[in-house]
CSV table of C-alpha atoms in Angstrom, one decimal:
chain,number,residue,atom,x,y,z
A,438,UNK,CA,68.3,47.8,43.9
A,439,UNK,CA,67.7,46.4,47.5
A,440,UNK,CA,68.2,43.2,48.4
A,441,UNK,CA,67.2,41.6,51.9
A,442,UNK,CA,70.1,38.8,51.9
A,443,UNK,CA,72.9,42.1,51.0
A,444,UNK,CA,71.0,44.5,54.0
A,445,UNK,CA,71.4,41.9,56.4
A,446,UNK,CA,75.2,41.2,55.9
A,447,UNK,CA,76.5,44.5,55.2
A,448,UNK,CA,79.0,44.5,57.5
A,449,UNK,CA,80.1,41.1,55.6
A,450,UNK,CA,80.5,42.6,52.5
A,451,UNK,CA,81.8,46.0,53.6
A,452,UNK,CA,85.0,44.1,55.1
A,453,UNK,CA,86.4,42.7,51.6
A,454,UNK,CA,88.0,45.6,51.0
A,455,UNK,CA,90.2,45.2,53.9
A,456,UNK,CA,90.3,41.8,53.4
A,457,UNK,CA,91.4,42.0,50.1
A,458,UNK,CA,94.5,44.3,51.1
A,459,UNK,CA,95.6,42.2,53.4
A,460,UNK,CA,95.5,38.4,52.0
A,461,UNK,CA,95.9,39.7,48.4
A,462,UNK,CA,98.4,42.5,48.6
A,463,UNK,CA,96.0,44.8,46.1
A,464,UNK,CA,92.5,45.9,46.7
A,465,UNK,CA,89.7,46.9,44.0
A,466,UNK,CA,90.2,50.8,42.7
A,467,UNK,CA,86.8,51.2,42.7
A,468,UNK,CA,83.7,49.8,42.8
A,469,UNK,CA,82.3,47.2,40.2
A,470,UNK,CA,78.6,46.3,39.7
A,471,UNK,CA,77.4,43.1,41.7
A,472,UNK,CA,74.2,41.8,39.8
A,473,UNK,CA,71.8,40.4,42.0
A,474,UNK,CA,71.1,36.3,41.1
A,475,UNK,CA,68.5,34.4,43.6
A,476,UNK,CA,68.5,37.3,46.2
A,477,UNK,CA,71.5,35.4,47.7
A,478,UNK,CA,74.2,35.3,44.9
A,479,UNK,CA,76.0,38.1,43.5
A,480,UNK,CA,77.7,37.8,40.5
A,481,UNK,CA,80.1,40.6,38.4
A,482,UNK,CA,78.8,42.2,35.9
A,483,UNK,CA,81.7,41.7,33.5
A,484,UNK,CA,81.6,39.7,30.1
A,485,UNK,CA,84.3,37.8,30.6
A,486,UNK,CA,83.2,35.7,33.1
A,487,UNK,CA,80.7,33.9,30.6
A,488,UNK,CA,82.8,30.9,29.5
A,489,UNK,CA,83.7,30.6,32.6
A,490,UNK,CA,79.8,30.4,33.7
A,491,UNK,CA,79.7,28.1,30.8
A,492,UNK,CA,82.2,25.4,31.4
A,493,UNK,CA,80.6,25.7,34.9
A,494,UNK,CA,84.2,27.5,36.6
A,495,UNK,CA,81.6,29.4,39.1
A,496,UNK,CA,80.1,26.6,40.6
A,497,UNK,CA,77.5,28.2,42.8
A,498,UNK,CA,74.3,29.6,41.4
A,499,UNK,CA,72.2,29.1,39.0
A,500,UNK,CA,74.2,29.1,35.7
A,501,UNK,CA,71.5,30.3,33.5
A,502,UNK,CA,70.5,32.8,35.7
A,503,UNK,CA,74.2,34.6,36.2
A,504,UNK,CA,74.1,34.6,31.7
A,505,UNK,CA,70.9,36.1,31.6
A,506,UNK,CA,71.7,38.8,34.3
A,507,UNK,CA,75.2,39.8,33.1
A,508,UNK,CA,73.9,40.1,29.2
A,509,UNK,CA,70.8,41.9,30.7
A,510,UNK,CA,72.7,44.3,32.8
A,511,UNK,CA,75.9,44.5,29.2
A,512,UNK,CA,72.7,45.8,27.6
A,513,UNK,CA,70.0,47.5,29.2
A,514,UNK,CA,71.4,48.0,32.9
A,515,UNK,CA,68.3,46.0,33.9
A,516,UNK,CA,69.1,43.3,36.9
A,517,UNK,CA,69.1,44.9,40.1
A,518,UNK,CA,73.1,45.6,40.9
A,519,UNK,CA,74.9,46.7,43.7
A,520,UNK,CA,78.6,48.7,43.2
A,521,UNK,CA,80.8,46.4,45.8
A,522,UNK,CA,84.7,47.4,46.1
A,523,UNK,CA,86.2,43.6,45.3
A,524,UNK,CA,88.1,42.2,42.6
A,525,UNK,CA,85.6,38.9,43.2
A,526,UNK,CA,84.2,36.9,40.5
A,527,UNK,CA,81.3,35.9,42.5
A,528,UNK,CA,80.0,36.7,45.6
A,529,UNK,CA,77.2,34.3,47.6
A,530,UNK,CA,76.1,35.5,51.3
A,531,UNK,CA,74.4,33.2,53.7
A,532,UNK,CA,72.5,36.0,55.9
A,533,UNK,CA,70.8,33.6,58.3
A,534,UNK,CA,74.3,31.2,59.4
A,535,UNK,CA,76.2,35.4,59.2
A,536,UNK,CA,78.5,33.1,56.5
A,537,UNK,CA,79.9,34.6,53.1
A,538,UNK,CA,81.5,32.8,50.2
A,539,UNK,CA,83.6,35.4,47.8
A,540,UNK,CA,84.9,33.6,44.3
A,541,UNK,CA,88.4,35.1,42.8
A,542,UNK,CA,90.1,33.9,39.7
A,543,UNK,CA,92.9,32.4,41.7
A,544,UNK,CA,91.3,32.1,45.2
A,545,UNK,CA,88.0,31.3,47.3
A,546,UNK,CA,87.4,33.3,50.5
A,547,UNK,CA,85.4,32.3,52.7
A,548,UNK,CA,84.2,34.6,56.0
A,549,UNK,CA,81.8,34.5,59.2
A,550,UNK,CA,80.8,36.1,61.7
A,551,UNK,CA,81.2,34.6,65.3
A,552,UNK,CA,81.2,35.5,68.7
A,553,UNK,CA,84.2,37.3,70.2
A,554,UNK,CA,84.1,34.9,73.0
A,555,UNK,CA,84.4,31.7,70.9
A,556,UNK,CA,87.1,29.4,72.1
A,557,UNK,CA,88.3,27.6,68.6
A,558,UNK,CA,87.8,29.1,65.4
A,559,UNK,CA,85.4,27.4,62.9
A,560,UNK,CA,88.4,26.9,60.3
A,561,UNK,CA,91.0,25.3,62.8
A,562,UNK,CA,88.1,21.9,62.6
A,563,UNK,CA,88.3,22.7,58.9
A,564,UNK,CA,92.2,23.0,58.4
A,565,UNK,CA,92.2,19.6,60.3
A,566,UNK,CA,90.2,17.4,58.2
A,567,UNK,CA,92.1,18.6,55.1
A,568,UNK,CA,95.4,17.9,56.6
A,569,UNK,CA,94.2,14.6,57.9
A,570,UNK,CA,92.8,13.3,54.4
A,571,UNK,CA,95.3,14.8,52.5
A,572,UNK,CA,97.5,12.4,54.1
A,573,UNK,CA,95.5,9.5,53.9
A,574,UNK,CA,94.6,9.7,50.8
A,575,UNK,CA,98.2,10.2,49.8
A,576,UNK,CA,97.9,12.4,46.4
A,577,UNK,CA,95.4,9.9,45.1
A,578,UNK,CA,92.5,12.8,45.4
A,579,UNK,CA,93.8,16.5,45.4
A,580,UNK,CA,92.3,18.9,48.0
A,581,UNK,CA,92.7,22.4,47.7
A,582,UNK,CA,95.7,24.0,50.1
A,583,UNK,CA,95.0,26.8,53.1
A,584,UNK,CA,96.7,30.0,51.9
A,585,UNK,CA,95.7,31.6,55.0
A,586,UNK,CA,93.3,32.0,57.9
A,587,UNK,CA,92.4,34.2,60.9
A,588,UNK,CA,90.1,37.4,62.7
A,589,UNK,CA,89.6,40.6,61.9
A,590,UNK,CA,87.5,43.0,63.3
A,591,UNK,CA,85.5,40.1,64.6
A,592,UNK,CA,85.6,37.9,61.3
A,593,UNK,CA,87.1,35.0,61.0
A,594,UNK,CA,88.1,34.2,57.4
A,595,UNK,CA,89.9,31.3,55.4
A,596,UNK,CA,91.9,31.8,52.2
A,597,UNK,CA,92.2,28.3,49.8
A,598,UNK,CA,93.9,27.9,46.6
A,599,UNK,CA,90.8,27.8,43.5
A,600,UNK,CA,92.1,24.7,41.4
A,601,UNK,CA,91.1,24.2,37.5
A,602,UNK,CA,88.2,21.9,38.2
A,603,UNK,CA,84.5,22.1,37.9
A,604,UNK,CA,81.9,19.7,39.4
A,605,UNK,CA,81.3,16.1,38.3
A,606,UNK,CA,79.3,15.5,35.7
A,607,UNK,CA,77.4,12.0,36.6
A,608,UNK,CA,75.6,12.0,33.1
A,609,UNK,CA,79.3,11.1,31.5
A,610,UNK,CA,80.0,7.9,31.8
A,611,UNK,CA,83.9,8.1,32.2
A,612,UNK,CA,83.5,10.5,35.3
A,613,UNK,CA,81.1,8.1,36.9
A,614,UNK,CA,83.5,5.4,36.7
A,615,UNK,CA,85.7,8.2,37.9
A,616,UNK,CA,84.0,7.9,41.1
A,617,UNK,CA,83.2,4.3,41.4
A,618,UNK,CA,86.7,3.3,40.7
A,619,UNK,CA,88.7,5.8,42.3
A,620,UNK,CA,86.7,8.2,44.8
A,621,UNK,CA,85.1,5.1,46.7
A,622,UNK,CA,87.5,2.3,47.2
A,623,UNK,CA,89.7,5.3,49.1
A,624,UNK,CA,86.7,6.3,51.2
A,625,UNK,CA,85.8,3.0,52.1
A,626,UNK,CA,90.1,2.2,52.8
A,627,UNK,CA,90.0,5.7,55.1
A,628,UNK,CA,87.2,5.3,57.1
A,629,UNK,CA,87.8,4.6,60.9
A,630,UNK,CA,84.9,4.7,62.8
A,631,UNK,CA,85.4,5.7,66.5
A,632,UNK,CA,82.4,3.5,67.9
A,633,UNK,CA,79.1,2.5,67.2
A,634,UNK,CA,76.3,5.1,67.6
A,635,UNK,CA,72.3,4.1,67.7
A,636,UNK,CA,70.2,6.3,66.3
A,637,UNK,CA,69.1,7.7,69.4
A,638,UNK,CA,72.2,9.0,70.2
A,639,UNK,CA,72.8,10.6,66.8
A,640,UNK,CA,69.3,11.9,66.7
A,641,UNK,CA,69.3,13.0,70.6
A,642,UNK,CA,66.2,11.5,71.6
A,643,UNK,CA,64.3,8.6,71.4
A,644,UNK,CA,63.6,7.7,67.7
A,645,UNK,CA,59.9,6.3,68.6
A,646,UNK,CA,59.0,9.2,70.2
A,647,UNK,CA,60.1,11.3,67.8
A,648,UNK,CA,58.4,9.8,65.0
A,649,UNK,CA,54.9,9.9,67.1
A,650,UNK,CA,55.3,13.7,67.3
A,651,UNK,CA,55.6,13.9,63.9
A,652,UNK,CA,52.8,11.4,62.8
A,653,UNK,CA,50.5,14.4,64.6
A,654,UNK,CA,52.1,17.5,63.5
A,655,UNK,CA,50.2,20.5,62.0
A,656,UNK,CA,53.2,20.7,59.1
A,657,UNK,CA,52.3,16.8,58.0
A,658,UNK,CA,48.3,17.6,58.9
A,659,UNK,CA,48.5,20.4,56.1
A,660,UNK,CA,50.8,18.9,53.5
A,661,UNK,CA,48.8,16.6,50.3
A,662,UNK,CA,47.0,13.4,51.6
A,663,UNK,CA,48.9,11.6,49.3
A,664,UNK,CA,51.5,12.7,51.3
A,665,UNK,CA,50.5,12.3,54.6
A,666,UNK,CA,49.5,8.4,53.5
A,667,UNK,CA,53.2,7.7,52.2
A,668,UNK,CA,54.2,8.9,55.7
A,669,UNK,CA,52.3,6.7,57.6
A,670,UNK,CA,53.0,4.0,55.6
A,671,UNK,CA,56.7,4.1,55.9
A,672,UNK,CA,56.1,4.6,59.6
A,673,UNK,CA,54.3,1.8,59.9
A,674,UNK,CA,56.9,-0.8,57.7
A,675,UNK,CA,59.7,0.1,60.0
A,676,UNK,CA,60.9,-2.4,62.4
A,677,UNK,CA,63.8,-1.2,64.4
A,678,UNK,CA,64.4,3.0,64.7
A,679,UNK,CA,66.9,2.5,66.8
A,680,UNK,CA,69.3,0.6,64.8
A,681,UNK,CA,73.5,1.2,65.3
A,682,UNK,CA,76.0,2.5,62.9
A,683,UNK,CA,79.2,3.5,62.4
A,684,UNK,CA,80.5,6.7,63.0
A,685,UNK,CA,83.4,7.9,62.2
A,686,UNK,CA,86.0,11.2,61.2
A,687,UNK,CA,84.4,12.5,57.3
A,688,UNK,CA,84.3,14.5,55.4
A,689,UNK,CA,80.1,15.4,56.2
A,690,UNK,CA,79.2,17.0,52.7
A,691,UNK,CA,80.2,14.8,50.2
A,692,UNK,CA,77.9,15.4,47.1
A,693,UNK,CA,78.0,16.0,43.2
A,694,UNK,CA,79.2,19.9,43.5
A,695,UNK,CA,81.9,19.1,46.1
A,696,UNK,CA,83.7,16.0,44.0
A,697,UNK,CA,85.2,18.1,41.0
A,698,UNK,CA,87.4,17.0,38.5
A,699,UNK,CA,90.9,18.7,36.6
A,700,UNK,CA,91.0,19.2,32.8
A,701,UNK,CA,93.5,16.4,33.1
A,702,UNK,CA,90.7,14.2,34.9
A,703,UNK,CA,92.1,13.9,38.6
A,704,UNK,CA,89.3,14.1,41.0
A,705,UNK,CA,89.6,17.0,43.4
A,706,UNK,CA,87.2,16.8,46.8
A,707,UNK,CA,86.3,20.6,47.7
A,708,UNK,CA,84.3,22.2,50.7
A,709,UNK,CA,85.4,21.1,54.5
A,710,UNK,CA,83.3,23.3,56.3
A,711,UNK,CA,81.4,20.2,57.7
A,712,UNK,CA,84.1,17.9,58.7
A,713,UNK,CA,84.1,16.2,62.0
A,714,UNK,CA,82.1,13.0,63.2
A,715,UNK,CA,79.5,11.9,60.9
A,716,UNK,CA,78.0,8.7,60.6
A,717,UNK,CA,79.6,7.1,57.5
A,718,UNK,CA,76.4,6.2,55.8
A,719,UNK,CA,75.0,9.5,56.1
A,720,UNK,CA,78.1,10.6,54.1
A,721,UNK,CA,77.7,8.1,51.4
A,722,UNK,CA,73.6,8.0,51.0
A,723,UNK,CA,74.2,11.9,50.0
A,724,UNK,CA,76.8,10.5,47.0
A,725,UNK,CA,74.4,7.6,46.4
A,726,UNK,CA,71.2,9.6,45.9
A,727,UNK,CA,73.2,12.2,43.9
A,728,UNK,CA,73.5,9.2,40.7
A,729,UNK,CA,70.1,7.7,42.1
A,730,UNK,CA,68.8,5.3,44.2
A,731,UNK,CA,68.9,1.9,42.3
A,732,UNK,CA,71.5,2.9,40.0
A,733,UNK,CA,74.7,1.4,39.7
A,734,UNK,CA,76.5,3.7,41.9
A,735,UNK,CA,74.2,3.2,44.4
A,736,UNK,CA,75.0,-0.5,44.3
A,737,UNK,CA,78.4,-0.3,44.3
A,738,UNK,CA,78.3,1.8,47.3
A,739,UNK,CA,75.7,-0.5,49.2
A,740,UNK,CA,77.4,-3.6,48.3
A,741,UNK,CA,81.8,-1.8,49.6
A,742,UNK,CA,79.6,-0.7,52.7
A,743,UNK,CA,77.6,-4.4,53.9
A,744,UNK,CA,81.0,-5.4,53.3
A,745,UNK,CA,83.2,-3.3,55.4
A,746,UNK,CA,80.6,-3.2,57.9
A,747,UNK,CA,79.3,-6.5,58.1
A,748,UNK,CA,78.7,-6.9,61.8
A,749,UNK,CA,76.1,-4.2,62.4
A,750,UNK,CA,73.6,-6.8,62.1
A,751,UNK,CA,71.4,-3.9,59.3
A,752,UNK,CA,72.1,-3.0,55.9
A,753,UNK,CA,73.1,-0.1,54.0
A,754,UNK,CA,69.9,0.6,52.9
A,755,UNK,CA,68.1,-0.2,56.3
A,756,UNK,CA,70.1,2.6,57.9
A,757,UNK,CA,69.9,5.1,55.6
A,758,UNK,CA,65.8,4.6,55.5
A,759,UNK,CA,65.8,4.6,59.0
A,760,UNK,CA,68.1,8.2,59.1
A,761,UNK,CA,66.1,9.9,56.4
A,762,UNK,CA,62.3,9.0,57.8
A,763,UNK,CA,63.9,10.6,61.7
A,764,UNK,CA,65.3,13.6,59.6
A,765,UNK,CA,61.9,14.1,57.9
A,766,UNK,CA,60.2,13.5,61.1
A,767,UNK,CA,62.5,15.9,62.8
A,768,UNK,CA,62.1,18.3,60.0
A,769,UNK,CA,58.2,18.1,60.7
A,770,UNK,CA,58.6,18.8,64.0
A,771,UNK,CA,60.3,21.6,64.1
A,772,UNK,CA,58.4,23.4,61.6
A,773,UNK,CA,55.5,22.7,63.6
A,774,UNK,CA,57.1,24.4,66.5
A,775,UNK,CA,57.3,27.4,64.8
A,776,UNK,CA,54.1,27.1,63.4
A,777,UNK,CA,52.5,26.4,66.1
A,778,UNK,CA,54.2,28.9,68.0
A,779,UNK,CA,52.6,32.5,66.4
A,780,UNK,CA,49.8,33.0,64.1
A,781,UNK,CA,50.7,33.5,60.3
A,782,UNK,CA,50.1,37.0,59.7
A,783,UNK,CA,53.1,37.7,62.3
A,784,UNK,CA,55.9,34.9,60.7
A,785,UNK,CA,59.3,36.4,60.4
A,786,UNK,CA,60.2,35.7,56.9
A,787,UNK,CA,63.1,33.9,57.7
A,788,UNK,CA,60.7,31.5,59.9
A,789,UNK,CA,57.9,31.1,56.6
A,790,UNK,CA,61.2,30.4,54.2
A,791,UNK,CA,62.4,27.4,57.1
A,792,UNK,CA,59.1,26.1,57.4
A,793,UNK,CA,58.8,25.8,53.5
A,794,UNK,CA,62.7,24.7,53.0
A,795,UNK,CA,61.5,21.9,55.9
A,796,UNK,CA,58.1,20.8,53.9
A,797,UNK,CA,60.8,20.3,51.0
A,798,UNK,CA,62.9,17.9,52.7
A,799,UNK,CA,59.9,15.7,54.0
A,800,UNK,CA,59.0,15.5,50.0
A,801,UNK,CA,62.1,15.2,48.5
A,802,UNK,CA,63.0,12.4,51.3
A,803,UNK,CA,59.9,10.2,51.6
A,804,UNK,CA,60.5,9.6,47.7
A,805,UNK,CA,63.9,8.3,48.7
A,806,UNK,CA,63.0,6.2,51.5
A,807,UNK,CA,60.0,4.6,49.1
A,808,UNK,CA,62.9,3.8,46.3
A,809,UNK,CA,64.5,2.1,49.2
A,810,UNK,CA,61.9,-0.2,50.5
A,811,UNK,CA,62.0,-1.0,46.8
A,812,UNK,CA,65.5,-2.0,46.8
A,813,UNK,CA,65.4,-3.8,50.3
A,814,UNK,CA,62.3,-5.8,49.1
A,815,UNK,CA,64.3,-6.7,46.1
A,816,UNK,CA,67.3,-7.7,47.4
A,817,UNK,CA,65.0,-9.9,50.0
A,818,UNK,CA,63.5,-11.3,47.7
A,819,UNK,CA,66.6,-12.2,45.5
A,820,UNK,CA,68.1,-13.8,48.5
A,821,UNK,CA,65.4,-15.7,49.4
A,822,UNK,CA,64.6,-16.9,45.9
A,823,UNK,CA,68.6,-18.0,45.8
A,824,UNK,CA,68.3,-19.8,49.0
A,825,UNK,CA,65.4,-22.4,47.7
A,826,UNK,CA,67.2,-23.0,44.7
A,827,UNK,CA,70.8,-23.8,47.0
A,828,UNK,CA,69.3,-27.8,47.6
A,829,UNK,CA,68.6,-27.9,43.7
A,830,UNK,CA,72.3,-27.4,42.5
């Protein structure tokens, strides 16, 4: 019944109690079983929650998983468990970021653990961007209220209302016109950048470098040739690393689980943890690979965002190849470094897990940046087919 995400945040997870008392005005009688789901999710063990898990209400997890475990545990007491004191639906712990995400019927809690030093609180960034899109967007896109926030015993907590909504589903067509329609024309009406940032400045060093560093790593040395070829290849296509875009105030995680939508169909945008400055194509390549490079959605966004920013002097596409090759090379770096740093046998296992969650990235990234050269040579090629046929018409 251990469980190596639970040991390390016990101190997490033995406040809710407390917590509970105060924000809720009622704490759990006594303790329920927690069942284990991905060594990082716990989930009740109660039969009730399964239409909930069906109609995907507990949006974090794996959906199939939490069925299996609670009918499992309803039957034969199998899935490792853990009796927690919490009225919780759900509870998902982030050991490594000290972060912890508790589900209630009515609420989300969310809690971490800083340093007693800090000068502003994680949520008061948070609170912010809600209040400031909330207001821009003027009721057009619901966003879930601040019940309450604050410390105890060295936590620092946030209380927000749990609206009737689930995720987007981008297989149904009516939600995906949900979000070309609706979600992006306000996006693209709200964003103000505050200046101009090359990527040198948003990266923190000089692209070029960087992407030498990673050309030689021992990560990218031991990953499939295959790979290593599609690495130097992109490398080698790139013009300009150090190209300028906009940056502005966003939102910073805008993807398919954080857009949801009401049984009445408005959309709902959930999860401000990351607001702050982002650059604004970094925020809209996440939504754009989410339906999938090349797909309408993609285009739409590509074709609101050349418009809007028309001056840079690089497309859509351009800058977000450019930002995901540096972030793979980044990622390739780093995991180098710790490689690099101790022999094998003596890797922490949160080090191994980074290294692999790193090698991940590079994979799942270099796809997207090859789809892209795709589309750029595409749309080149389109333009400059249309431009010879101009003097015929």
């Amino acid at each position: 019944m251990s469980n190596y995400a639970y040991s390390q945040s016990d101190d997490l997870i033995s406040a809710l109690p407390a917590l509970e008392a105060k924000l809720m005005k009622k704490s759990c009688s006594k303790p329920r079983p927690f069942l284990d789901v991905e060594g990082a999710y716990w989930v009740a063990g109660d039969l009730k929650l399964i239409p909930k898990i069906m109609l995907g209400r507990i949006p974090t997890g794996s959906r199939k998983q939490q069925l299996l475990n609670i009918l499992q545990y309803s039957l034969f007491r199998r899935p490792n468990y853990r009796k927690i004191n919490s009225q919780a639906e759900l509870i998902f712990v982030k050991s490594e970021s000290h972060k912890m995400r508790v589900f209630y019927p009515d609420f989300i809690l969310k809690v971490v653990r800083e340093e007693s030093d800090i000068k502003t609180p994680w949520f008061s960034k948070e609170i912010e961007g809600r209040e400031a899109m909330r207001a821009a967007l003027r009721g057009e896109i619901r966003i879930p209220k601040v019940v309450a926030a604050g410390e105890e015993k060295g936590l620092y907590y946030l209380l927000e209302e749990r609206l009737n909504c689930r995720p987007i589903n981008k297989e149904d067509a009516d939600e995906r016109q949900k979000i070309q329609q609706e979600l992006l024309p306000v996006l693209m009406d709200w964003y103000e950048p505050v200046r101009s940032d090359p990527m040198a400045r948003i990266f923190g060093e000089q692209p070029e470098a960087l992407v030498e560093e990673a050309l030689t790593s021992s990560v990218l040395a031991e990953m499939e040739p295959e790979t290593v070829q599609v690495f130097h290849d992109v490398a080698a296509q790139i013009d300009d690393y150090n190209l300028e875009v906009p940056v502005a105030m966003a939102h910073g995680d805008i993807n398919l689980l954080n857009i949801c939508v009401t049984p009445r169909g408005k959309l709902v945008l959930v999860d401000w943890e990351k607001w702050g400055k982002h650059p604004v194509m970094k925020e809209l390549a996440c939504l754009a690979c989410s339906f999938g490079i090349g797909k309408t959605t993609h285009r739409l966004i590509r074709q609101a965002y050349n418009q809007r920013f028309a001056d840079l002097g690089s497309s859509f596409d351009e800058q977000v190849l450019v930002y995901y090759f540096l972030k793979c090379s980044k990622k390739l770096v780093e995991a180098s470094q710790i490689q690099d740093s101790q022999s094998s046998q003596n890797y922490p296992r949160s080090k191994t897990a980074k290294i692999t969650r790193h090698q991940k990235y590079v994979l799942q990234k270099l796809k997207v940046c090859q789809k892209l050269f795709e589309e750029i040579n595409q749309h080149h090629s389109s333009a400059t087919h249309h431009q010879h046929e101009l003097p015929l018409l």
